[in-house]
Amino acid sequence: MNTHPEKQLLILPGAQNTLGGALTYLTTMIQGCKQIGKAANLKVLAWADSLLYEYMKKAGLEEYLQVIPAENKQEFVKKALQWVDKQPRNFPLLLENCIERKLIPILILAAPKLRYRRPVYFTFHDLGLSHNPLGFLARKIAFALLNPGAICNSNYTARHIKHFTPNIKGILYPPVNAEKFNNKPSNSQPPKALQTLLKTGVKLILIPSRIKLSGDMNDKNLFALLPVLAQLKAKGHNYHAVIVGEDKTTNHIASRLLYGEAQILRVGDRFSIVPPTFEIENYYKYADVVVSLAPREPFGLTVVEAIACGVPVVGSNTGGIAEILSHFAPQWTVDPQNPSQVADVIINAVENPSTAYTIKKAQNWVKKECSLIACAQKVMEITGMYSLRDEIQDIQYIAAKSSTSTKFS
């Protein structure tokens, strides 16, 4: 029941052309709002013809978008904030991980209007850190001026972003759409990229991840995977690792270096990279294990997606991945710099009969902590769009309507 359709939560996503956790989170949050009858209170600002626009349209969520044409991302964000400024002042603004370096100057200039004209919130999907002292200072200035209510995707993220803003409103683990991610048998053929591999009888290691060079603040640590494959080979186990993700490095240099390193370690025939996909759930259905060795991953959406699909996860013993696994499978956490240990844990996670019990325990945790409805309710509560008072009014409205219908029937 939606008794306040006129008030809207304005959402400005920073990631408009990246297929990753932030985009998936936004989609599932809207789907959760639909389930609680609050989707009409959302307006997502989308860059025309962006990946976000195409993804939302394909998901049947186009009606919740405010599409804004622009030549580049900076122009889009400027136009989006101008559009926001024209909306009623009781419409809160949720900045969805607008932490990219090129966006910070725009936020600094817009901060006075934003802060004093409407409630402002900020969802952190990463740590927002910068190797550049000037970049770090610029972020501190932006958040000092905005003073947003912060929503963090893990306690690990919250501990880091206190450098920017102490005003943390809540920890919100990203939701998982159980209709897509579940352990029901697949009704379709394996993804084309996997069909030849699966016919050989290999065990499949799946790594859904953007492909990057090592060393940045959110290092995916993909190069640590190759010594693990070498260890698995030396131990007599036939595993093939498949990275599913986009490589935005110049001339795909990251992918080329990964393939080169695989050849040097003599595991080139056990390693593949395939393009990103909107249907990643179809890949989970055929995976034996998901591996994520990122040392500073803020949350690790692939961890809970894999668990929901009944796939064990071997992950880094640091960051958000360790935080999630600690709730149900601390034995699956590893030191990414110890390939022999990682290989042993992979073998155990795949072959140990107790894994089925661990998966069941893990899935119960995911259902409780990462449901669409729980996420939607918490976002709406934090941003002042949904409260116990609203719920009581809805109940009273339904009861009064029911009473009137009975009286005059």
Tab-separated table of C-alpha atoms in Angstrom:
chain	number	residue	atom	x	y	z
A	1	MET	CA	0.000	0.000	0.000
A	2	ASN	CA	1.541	3.346	-1.006
A	3	THR	CA	-0.268	6.272	0.615
A	4	HIS	CA	2.396	8.900	-0.152
A	5	PRO	CA	3.180	8.598	-3.872
A	6	GLU	CA	3.919	12.308	-4.223
A	7	LYS	CA	7.146	12.203	-2.187
A	8	GLN	CA	10.116	10.685	-3.996
A	9	LEU	CA	13.593	9.466	-3.153
A	10	LEU	CA	15.905	10.827	-5.860
A	11	ILE	CA	18.775	8.438	-6.623
A	12	LEU	CA	21.880	9.524	-8.520
A	13	PRO	CA	24.149	6.531	-9.286
A	14	GLY	CA	27.831	7.187	-9.889
A	15	ALA	CA	28.321	3.945	-11.859
A	16	GLN	CA	26.420	4.403	-15.110
A	17	ASN	CA	28.516	2.303	-17.483
A	18	THR	CA	29.927	-0.460	-15.295
A	19	LEU	CA	28.350	-3.870	-14.874
A	20	GLY	CA	29.135	-4.586	-11.242
A	21	GLY	CA	27.894	-4.764	-7.688
A	22	ALA	CA	26.627	-1.176	-7.523
A	23	LEU	CA	24.356	-1.630	-10.542
A	24	THR	CA	23.109	-5.003	-9.315
A	25	TYR	CA	22.429	-3.543	-5.871
A	26	LEU	CA	20.410	-0.669	-7.306
A	27	THR	CA	18.306	-3.024	-9.434
A	28	THR	CA	17.515	-5.365	-6.568
A	29	MET	CA	16.749	-2.452	-4.236
A	30	ILE	CA	14.123	-1.195	-6.690
A	31	GLN	CA	12.683	-4.696	-6.990
A	32	GLY	CA	12.478	-4.842	-3.198
A	33	CYS	CA	10.658	-1.507	-3.137
A	34	LYS	CA	8.166	-2.917	-5.623
A	35	GLN	CA	7.480	-5.779	-3.229
A	36	ILE	CA	6.718	-3.410	-0.341
A	37	GLY	CA	4.664	-1.082	-2.539
A	38	LYS	CA	7.130	1.809	-2.472
A	39	ALA	CA	8.642	1.747	-5.974
A	40	ALA	CA	6.470	4.693	-7.073
A	41	ASN	CA	8.403	6.752	-4.526
A	42	LEU	CA	11.682	6.229	-6.400
A	43	LYS	CA	13.245	8.200	-9.223
A	44	VAL	CA	16.622	7.019	-10.523
A	45	LEU	CA	18.589	9.494	-12.633
A	46	ALA	CA	19.980	7.628	-15.639
A	47	TRP	CA	22.390	8.775	-18.314
A	48	ALA	CA	20.673	8.262	-21.687
A	49	ASP	CA	21.960	5.201	-23.576
A	50	SER	CA	24.163	4.164	-20.652
A	51	LEU	CA	24.642	0.579	-19.516
A	52	LEU	CA	22.558	1.428	-16.448
A	53	TYR	CA	19.686	2.564	-18.661
A	54	GLU	CA	19.874	-0.558	-20.826
A	55	TYR	CA	20.134	-2.844	-17.790
A	56	MET	CA	17.147	-1.234	-16.054
A	57	LYS	CA	15.095	-1.328	-19.239
A	58	LYS	CA	15.845	-5.022	-19.679
A	59	ALA	CA	14.853	-5.618	-16.047
A	60	GLY	CA	11.480	-3.934	-16.671
A	61	LEU	CA	12.278	-0.969	-14.417
A	62	GLU	CA	12.297	1.832	-17.008
A	63	GLU	CA	9.314	3.597	-15.425
A	64	TYR	CA	11.413	4.458	-12.371
A	65	LEU	CA	14.069	6.289	-14.405
A	66	GLN	CA	14.546	9.974	-15.119
A	67	VAL	CA	16.609	9.821	-18.309
A	68	ILE	CA	19.082	12.654	-18.887
A	69	PRO	CA	21.047	13.025	-22.156
A	70	ALA	CA	24.666	14.157	-21.917
A	71	GLU	CA	27.932	13.983	-23.849
A	72	ASN	CA	29.975	12.656	-20.929
A	73	LYS	CA	29.633	11.641	-17.290
A	74	GLN	CA	30.568	15.044	-15.875
A	75	GLU	CA	27.935	16.756	-17.986
A	76	PHE	CA	25.407	14.108	-16.960
A	77	VAL	CA	26.053	14.620	-13.233
A	78	LYS	CA	25.837	18.413	-13.586
A	79	LYS	CA	22.536	18.156	-15.467
A	80	ALA	CA	21.253	15.576	-12.997
A	81	LEU	CA	21.974	17.857	-10.034
A	82	GLN	CA	20.293	20.760	-11.848
A	83	TRP	CA	17.213	18.586	-12.289
A	84	VAL	CA	17.347	17.601	-8.604
A	85	ASP	CA	17.502	21.278	-7.604
A	86	LYS	CA	14.127	21.857	-9.268
A	87	GLN	CA	12.394	19.156	-7.238
A	88	PRO	CA	10.501	19.793	-3.957
A	89	ARG	CA	12.766	20.252	-0.973
A	90	ASN	CA	11.272	17.365	0.959
A	91	PHE	CA	12.549	14.965	-1.722
A	92	PRO	CA	15.739	13.424	-0.269
A	93	LEU	CA	18.727	12.777	-2.541
A	94	LEU	CA	20.647	9.505	-2.390
A	95	LEU	CA	24.065	9.703	-4.039
A	96	GLU	CA	24.878	6.143	-5.062
A	97	ASN	CA	28.651	5.739	-4.711
A	98	CYS	CA	29.465	8.984	-6.545
A	99	ILE	CA	33.064	8.644	-5.401
A	100	GLU	CA	34.863	8.763	-8.755
A	101	ARG	CA	37.648	11.339	-8.866
A	102	LYS	CA	36.197	13.315	-11.787
A	103	LEU	CA	32.874	13.749	-9.934
A	104	ILE	CA	34.279	15.158	-6.691
A	105	PRO	CA	34.766	18.763	-7.942
A	106	ILE	CA	31.157	18.767	-9.169
A	107	LEU	CA	29.913	17.637	-5.749
A	108	ILE	CA	32.019	20.292	-4.000
A	109	LEU	CA	30.487	23.070	-6.115
A	110	ALA	CA	26.961	21.691	-5.667
A	111	ALA	CA	27.316	20.973	-1.927
A	112	PRO	CA	25.935	24.281	-0.533
A	113	LYS	CA	22.668	23.959	-2.476
A	114	LEU	CA	22.362	20.240	-1.843
A	115	ARG	CA	23.037	20.363	1.876
A	116	TYR	CA	20.721	23.221	2.751
A	117	ARG	CA	17.856	22.473	0.378
A	118	ARG	CA	17.153	18.795	1.009
A	119	PRO	CA	18.275	15.758	3.024
A	120	VAL	CA	21.336	14.150	1.400
A	121	TYR	CA	22.449	10.535	1.793
A	122	PHE	CA	25.376	8.651	0.318
A	123	THR	CA	25.704	4.909	-0.309
A	124	PHE	CA	29.286	3.672	-0.063
A	125	HIS	CA	29.999	0.542	-2.103
A	126	ASP	CA	33.760	0.908	-1.730
A	127	LEU	CA	36.291	2.479	0.623
A	128	GLY	CA	36.641	5.714	-1.328
A	129	LEU	CA	40.373	5.836	-0.691
A	130	SER	CA	42.975	7.412	-2.938
A	131	HIS	CA	46.750	6.993	-3.318
A	132	ASN	CA	46.865	10.660	-4.294
A	133	PRO	CA	46.990	12.974	-1.227
A	134	LEU	CA	45.180	15.711	-3.194
A	135	GLY	CA	42.495	13.245	-4.222
A	136	PHE	CA	42.010	12.153	-0.643
A	137	LEU	CA	41.842	15.787	0.515
A	138	ALA	CA	39.276	16.605	-2.184
A	139	ARG	CA	37.073	13.760	-0.967
A	140	LYS	CA	37.336	14.975	2.625
A	141	ILE	CA	36.310	18.484	1.552
A	142	ALA	CA	33.380	17.186	-0.493
A	143	PHE	CA	31.979	15.095	2.343
A	144	ALA	CA	32.613	17.790	4.944
A	145	LEU	CA	30.525	20.178	2.831
A	146	LEU	CA	27.803	17.635	2.033
A	147	ASN	CA	27.680	15.996	5.469
A	148	PRO	CA	25.515	13.179	4.070
A	149	GLY	CA	23.944	10.355	5.997
A	150	ALA	CA	26.119	7.387	5.060
A	151	ILE	CA	24.837	3.925	4.183
A	152	CYS	CA	27.638	1.317	4.052
A	153	ASN	CA	27.660	-2.118	2.457
A	154	SER	CA	29.697	-3.673	5.301
A	155	ASN	CA	31.234	-2.881	8.663
A	156	TYR	CA	34.599	-3.011	6.908
A	157	THR	CA	33.524	-0.181	4.604
A	158	ALA	CA	32.098	1.785	7.536
A	159	ARG	CA	35.402	1.674	9.411
A	160	HIS	CA	37.189	3.218	6.439
A	161	ILE	CA	34.762	5.904	5.343
A	162	LYS	CA	34.760	7.466	8.811
A	163	HIS	CA	37.747	9.372	7.422
A	164	PHE	CA	35.198	11.202	5.256
A	165	THR	CA	31.991	11.268	7.236
A	166	PRO	CA	31.192	10.040	10.763
A	167	ASN	CA	27.457	10.321	10.076
A	168	ILE	CA	26.854	6.614	9.418
A	169	LYS	CA	23.158	5.791	9.320
A	170	GLY	CA	23.365	2.053	8.821
A	171	ILE	CA	25.084	-1.074	7.508
A	172	LEU	CA	23.161	-2.566	4.627
A	173	TYR	CA	24.380	-5.785	3.066
A	174	PRO	CA	23.409	-5.715	-0.635
A	175	PRO	CA	20.392	-7.891	-1.437
A	176	VAL	CA	20.188	-11.028	-3.549
A	177	ASN	CA	17.259	-11.685	-5.855
A	178	ALA	CA	16.195	-15.210	-4.896
A	179	GLU	CA	14.230	-15.565	-8.127
A	180	LYS	CA	17.480	-15.358	-10.089
A	181	PHE	CA	20.020	-16.708	-7.623
A	182	ASN	CA	18.955	-20.061	-6.197
A	183	ASN	CA	20.003	-23.702	-6.234
A	184	LYS	CA	17.209	-24.914	-8.469
A	185	PRO	CA	18.428	-26.975	-11.450
A	186	SER	CA	19.017	-24.927	-14.586
A	187	ASN	CA	16.276	-25.104	-17.211
A	188	SER	CA	18.618	-24.115	-20.025
A	189	GLN	CA	21.833	-25.233	-21.668
A	190	PRO	CA	25.116	-24.174	-20.052
A	191	PRO	CA	26.419	-20.797	-21.217
A	192	LYS	CA	28.106	-21.164	-24.579
A	193	ALA	CA	31.441	-20.043	-23.124
A	194	LEU	CA	31.406	-23.028	-20.744
A	195	GLN	CA	30.053	-25.823	-22.941
A	196	THR	CA	33.366	-27.068	-24.351
A	197	LEU	CA	35.031	-26.909	-20.930
A	198	LEU	CA	32.292	-28.838	-19.172
A	199	LYS	CA	32.499	-31.651	-21.723
A	200	THR	CA	36.108	-32.294	-20.654
A	201	GLY	CA	35.056	-33.083	-17.087
A	202	VAL	CA	37.110	-30.349	-15.392
A	203	LYS	CA	36.025	-28.829	-12.102
A	204	LEU	CA	35.096	-25.205	-12.654
A	205	ILE	CA	36.444	-22.310	-10.600
A	206	LEU	CA	34.338	-19.212	-11.297
A	207	ILE	CA	35.585	-15.662	-10.708
A	208	PRO	CA	33.002	-12.968	-11.563
A	209	SER	CA	35.119	-9.821	-11.462
A	210	ARG	CA	36.141	-6.694	-13.297
A	211	ILE	CA	39.606	-7.235	-14.763
A	212	LYS	CA	42.143	-4.771	-13.457
A	213	LEU	CA	45.848	-4.390	-12.937
A	214	SER	CA	47.127	-5.028	-9.433
A	215	GLY	CA	47.856	-2.335	-6.905
A	216	ASP	CA	44.837	-0.054	-6.634
A	217	MET	CA	42.723	0.434	-3.527
A	218	ASN	CA	40.133	-2.101	-4.630
A	219	ASP	CA	42.584	-4.587	-6.111
A	220	LYS	CA	40.738	-7.679	-7.360
A	221	ASN	CA	44.028	-9.595	-6.972
A	222	LEU	CA	43.345	-11.734	-10.042
A	223	PHE	CA	47.025	-12.507	-10.570
A	224	ALA	CA	47.038	-14.434	-7.259
A	225	LEU	CA	44.749	-16.981	-8.902
A	226	LEU	CA	47.368	-18.303	-11.332
A	227	PRO	CA	49.808	-19.746	-8.737
A	228	VAL	CA	46.767	-21.423	-7.158
A	229	LEU	CA	46.005	-23.154	-10.470
A	230	ALA	CA	49.632	-24.272	-10.609
A	231	GLN	CA	49.319	-25.731	-7.099
A	232	LEU	CA	46.098	-27.535	-7.977
A	233	LYS	CA	47.810	-29.013	-11.029
A	234	ALA	CA	50.818	-30.118	-8.939
A	235	LYS	CA	48.466	-31.780	-6.435
A	236	GLY	CA	46.876	-33.778	-9.262
A	237	HIS	CA	43.529	-31.956	-9.438
A	238	ASN	CA	41.983	-30.895	-12.735
A	239	TYR	CA	40.476	-27.419	-12.191
A	240	HIS	CA	39.814	-24.745	-14.801
A	241	ALA	CA	39.413	-21.102	-13.741
A	242	VAL	CA	37.062	-18.809	-15.660
A	243	ILE	CA	37.033	-15.064	-15.046
A	244	VAL	CA	33.757	-13.469	-16.139
A	245	GLY	CA	34.260	-9.742	-16.429
A	246	GLU	CA	35.095	-6.595	-18.321
A	247	ASP	CA	38.611	-5.381	-19.015
A	248	LYS	CA	38.734	-1.588	-19.361
A	249	THR	CA	42.518	-1.329	-19.271
A	250	THR	CA	44.204	0.154	-22.342
A	251	ASN	CA	44.391	-2.435	-25.140
A	252	HIS	CA	43.175	-5.029	-22.626
A	253	ILE	CA	46.665	-5.092	-21.140
A	254	ALA	CA	45.437	-6.686	-17.877
A	255	SER	CA	43.942	-9.672	-19.705
A	256	ARG	CA	47.032	-10.049	-21.864
A	257	LEU	CA	49.284	-10.054	-18.808
A	258	LEU	CA	47.078	-12.629	-17.081
A	259	TYR	CA	47.226	-14.941	-20.086
A	260	GLY	CA	51.003	-14.421	-20.309
A	261	GLU	CA	51.507	-15.277	-16.650
A	262	ALA	CA	49.326	-18.368	-17.044
A	263	GLN	CA	51.598	-19.571	-19.867
A	264	ILE	CA	54.708	-18.978	-17.766
A	265	LEU	CA	53.216	-21.065	-14.925
A	266	ARG	CA	52.107	-23.742	-17.426
A	267	VAL	CA	48.422	-23.384	-16.635
A	268	GLY	CA	47.406	-21.615	-19.835
A	269	ASP	CA	45.157	-24.543	-20.693
A	270	ARG	CA	43.421	-24.208	-17.310
A	271	PHE	CA	42.534	-20.537	-17.470
A	272	SER	CA	39.985	-18.500	-19.479
A	273	ILE	CA	38.512	-15.005	-19.563
A	274	VAL	CA	34.995	-14.475	-20.926
A	275	PRO	CA	32.975	-11.258	-21.391
A	276	PRO	CA	30.627	-9.902	-18.693
A	277	THR	CA	27.013	-10.960	-18.827
A	278	PHE	CA	23.625	-9.885	-17.519
A	279	GLU	CA	22.890	-13.571	-16.804
A	280	ILE	CA	25.723	-14.405	-14.402
A	281	GLU	CA	23.364	-16.701	-12.489
A	282	ASN	CA	23.606	-19.176	-15.384
A	283	TYR	CA	27.354	-19.436	-14.772
A	284	TYR	CA	26.941	-20.100	-11.050
A	285	LYS	CA	24.735	-23.099	-11.880
A	286	TYR	CA	27.728	-24.915	-13.385
A	287	ALA	CA	30.492	-23.787	-11.005
A	288	ASP	CA	32.102	-26.111	-8.484
A	289	VAL	CA	33.525	-23.232	-6.451
A	290	VAL	CA	33.755	-19.430	-6.579
A	291	VAL	CA	37.084	-17.879	-5.620
A	292	SER	CA	37.647	-14.253	-4.620
A	293	LEU	CA	41.120	-13.312	-3.379
A	294	ALA	CA	40.646	-9.526	-3.282
A	295	PRO	CA	42.305	-8.275	-0.063
A	296	ARG	CA	40.261	-5.079	0.312
A	297	GLU	CA	36.915	-5.986	-1.233
A	298	PRO	CA	34.298	-3.823	0.539
A	299	PHE	CA	31.596	-6.490	0.473
A	300	GLY	CA	31.764	-9.138	-2.238
A	301	LEU	CA	28.338	-9.482	-3.826
A	302	THR	CA	29.545	-12.548	-5.720
A	303	VAL	CA	29.993	-14.310	-2.373
A	304	VAL	CA	26.317	-14.151	-1.453
A	305	GLU	CA	25.161	-14.720	-5.031
A	306	ALA	CA	27.210	-17.916	-5.176
A	307	ILE	CA	25.958	-19.086	-1.781
A	308	ALA	CA	22.357	-18.469	-2.861
A	309	CYS	CA	23.055	-20.734	-5.846
A	310	GLY	CA	24.492	-23.445	-3.598
A	311	VAL	CA	28.135	-22.910	-4.613
A	312	PRO	CA	30.935	-22.857	-1.990
A	313	VAL	CA	33.125	-19.748	-1.855
A	314	VAL	CA	36.823	-19.566	-1.046
A	315	GLY	CA	37.768	-15.995	-0.235
A	316	SER	CA	40.336	-13.648	1.207
A	317	ASN	CA	40.736	-13.595	4.999
A	318	THR	CA	40.597	-9.797	4.961
A	319	GLY	CA	38.068	-7.104	4.046
A	320	GLY	CA	34.379	-7.529	3.403
A	321	ILE	CA	34.777	-11.051	2.031
A	322	ALA	CA	36.133	-12.289	5.357
A	323	GLU	CA	33.381	-10.366	7.167
A	324	ILE	CA	30.683	-12.214	5.214
A	325	LEU	CA	32.289	-15.667	5.352
A	326	SER	CA	32.889	-15.317	9.097
A	327	HIS	CA	29.133	-15.652	9.659
A	328	PHE	CA	28.904	-19.174	8.267
A	329	ALA	CA	32.178	-20.506	6.809
A	330	PRO	CA	35.343	-19.012	8.347
A	331	GLN	CA	37.129	-22.210	7.272
A	332	TRP	CA	36.777	-21.047	3.666
A	333	THR	CA	38.860	-17.892	4.243
A	334	VAL	CA	42.474	-17.973	3.050
A	335	ASP	CA	45.667	-15.972	2.811
A	336	PRO	CA	45.731	-14.872	-0.854
A	337	GLN	CA	49.529	-14.889	-0.767
A	338	ASN	CA	49.662	-18.595	0.130
A	339	PRO	CA	48.678	-20.451	-3.065
A	340	SER	CA	49.212	-23.897	-1.555
A	341	GLN	CA	46.787	-23.121	1.274
A	342	VAL	CA	44.251	-21.656	-1.166
A	343	ALA	CA	44.465	-24.793	-3.309
A	344	ASP	CA	43.939	-27.054	-0.272
A	345	VAL	CA	40.890	-25.073	0.870
A	346	ILE	CA	39.401	-25.188	-2.639
A	347	ILE	CA	39.808	-28.980	-2.742
A	348	ASN	CA	38.272	-29.337	0.725
A	349	ALA	CA	35.361	-26.995	-0.011
A	350	VAL	CA	34.497	-28.921	-3.181
A	351	GLU	CA	35.038	-32.478	-1.919
A	352	ASN	CA	34.235	-32.416	1.820
A	353	PRO	CA	30.816	-33.996	2.568
A	354	SER	CA	30.228	-31.362	5.272
A	355	THR	CA	30.084	-28.661	2.592
A	356	ALA	CA	26.397	-29.395	2.007
A	357	TYR	CA	25.642	-28.564	5.647
A	358	THR	CA	27.751	-25.395	5.474
A	359	ILE	CA	25.937	-24.277	2.314
A	360	LYS	CA	22.558	-24.767	3.980
A	361	LYS	CA	23.671	-22.718	6.992
A	362	ALA	CA	25.061	-20.053	4.678
A	363	GLN	CA	21.873	-19.863	2.623
A	364	ASN	CA	19.815	-19.312	5.775
A	365	TRP	CA	22.077	-16.376	6.631
A	366	VAL	CA	21.755	-14.916	3.121
A	367	LYS	CA	17.950	-15.214	3.213
A	368	LYS	CA	17.857	-13.342	6.520
A	369	GLU	CA	20.456	-10.636	5.881
A	370	CYS	CA	20.293	-10.107	2.111
A	371	SER	CA	16.601	-10.203	1.205
A	372	LEU	CA	15.129	-7.671	-1.215
A	373	ILE	CA	12.387	-6.646	1.197
A	374	ALA	CA	14.740	-6.101	4.167
A	375	CYS	CA	17.028	-3.958	2.006
A	376	ALA	CA	14.184	-1.865	0.598
A	377	GLN	CA	12.637	-1.252	4.015
A	378	LYS	CA	15.943	-0.196	5.535
A	379	VAL	CA	16.809	2.205	2.693
A	380	MET	CA	13.379	3.821	2.916
A	381	GLU	CA	13.593	4.068	6.710
A	382	ILE	CA	17.096	5.606	6.692
A	383	THR	CA	16.146	8.194	4.064
A	384	GLY	CA	12.923	9.133	5.866
A	385	MET	CA	10.691	7.718	3.155
A	386	TYR	CA	9.191	4.950	5.245
A	387	SER	CA	8.465	4.737	8.969
A	388	LEU	CA	6.414	2.910	11.551
A	389	ARG	CA	3.985	5.852	11.434
A	390	ASP	CA	3.512	5.307	7.683
A	391	GLU	CA	2.921	1.619	8.290
A	392	ILE	CA	0.270	2.365	10.944
A	393	GLN	CA	-1.434	4.840	8.605
A	394	ASP	CA	-1.473	2.230	5.843
A	395	ILE	CA	-3.026	-0.342	8.170
A	396	GLN	CA	-5.641	2.166	9.363
A	397	TYR	CA	-6.425	3.118	5.766
A	398	ILE	CA	-6.892	-0.511	4.757
A	399	ALA	CA	-9.042	-1.194	7.833
A	400	ALA	CA	-11.231	1.877	7.202
A	401	LYS	CA	-11.674	1.000	3.548
A	402	SER	CA	-12.584	-2.555	4.452
A	403	SER	CA	-15.102	-1.325	7.047
A	404	THR	CA	-16.725	1.071	4.543
A	405	SER	CA	-16.996	-1.649	1.927
A	406	THR	CA	-18.681	-3.981	4.433
A	407	LYS	CA	-21.084	-1.263	5.632
A	408	PHE	CA	-22.398	-0.437	2.166
A	409	SER	CA	-22.308	-3.881	0.595
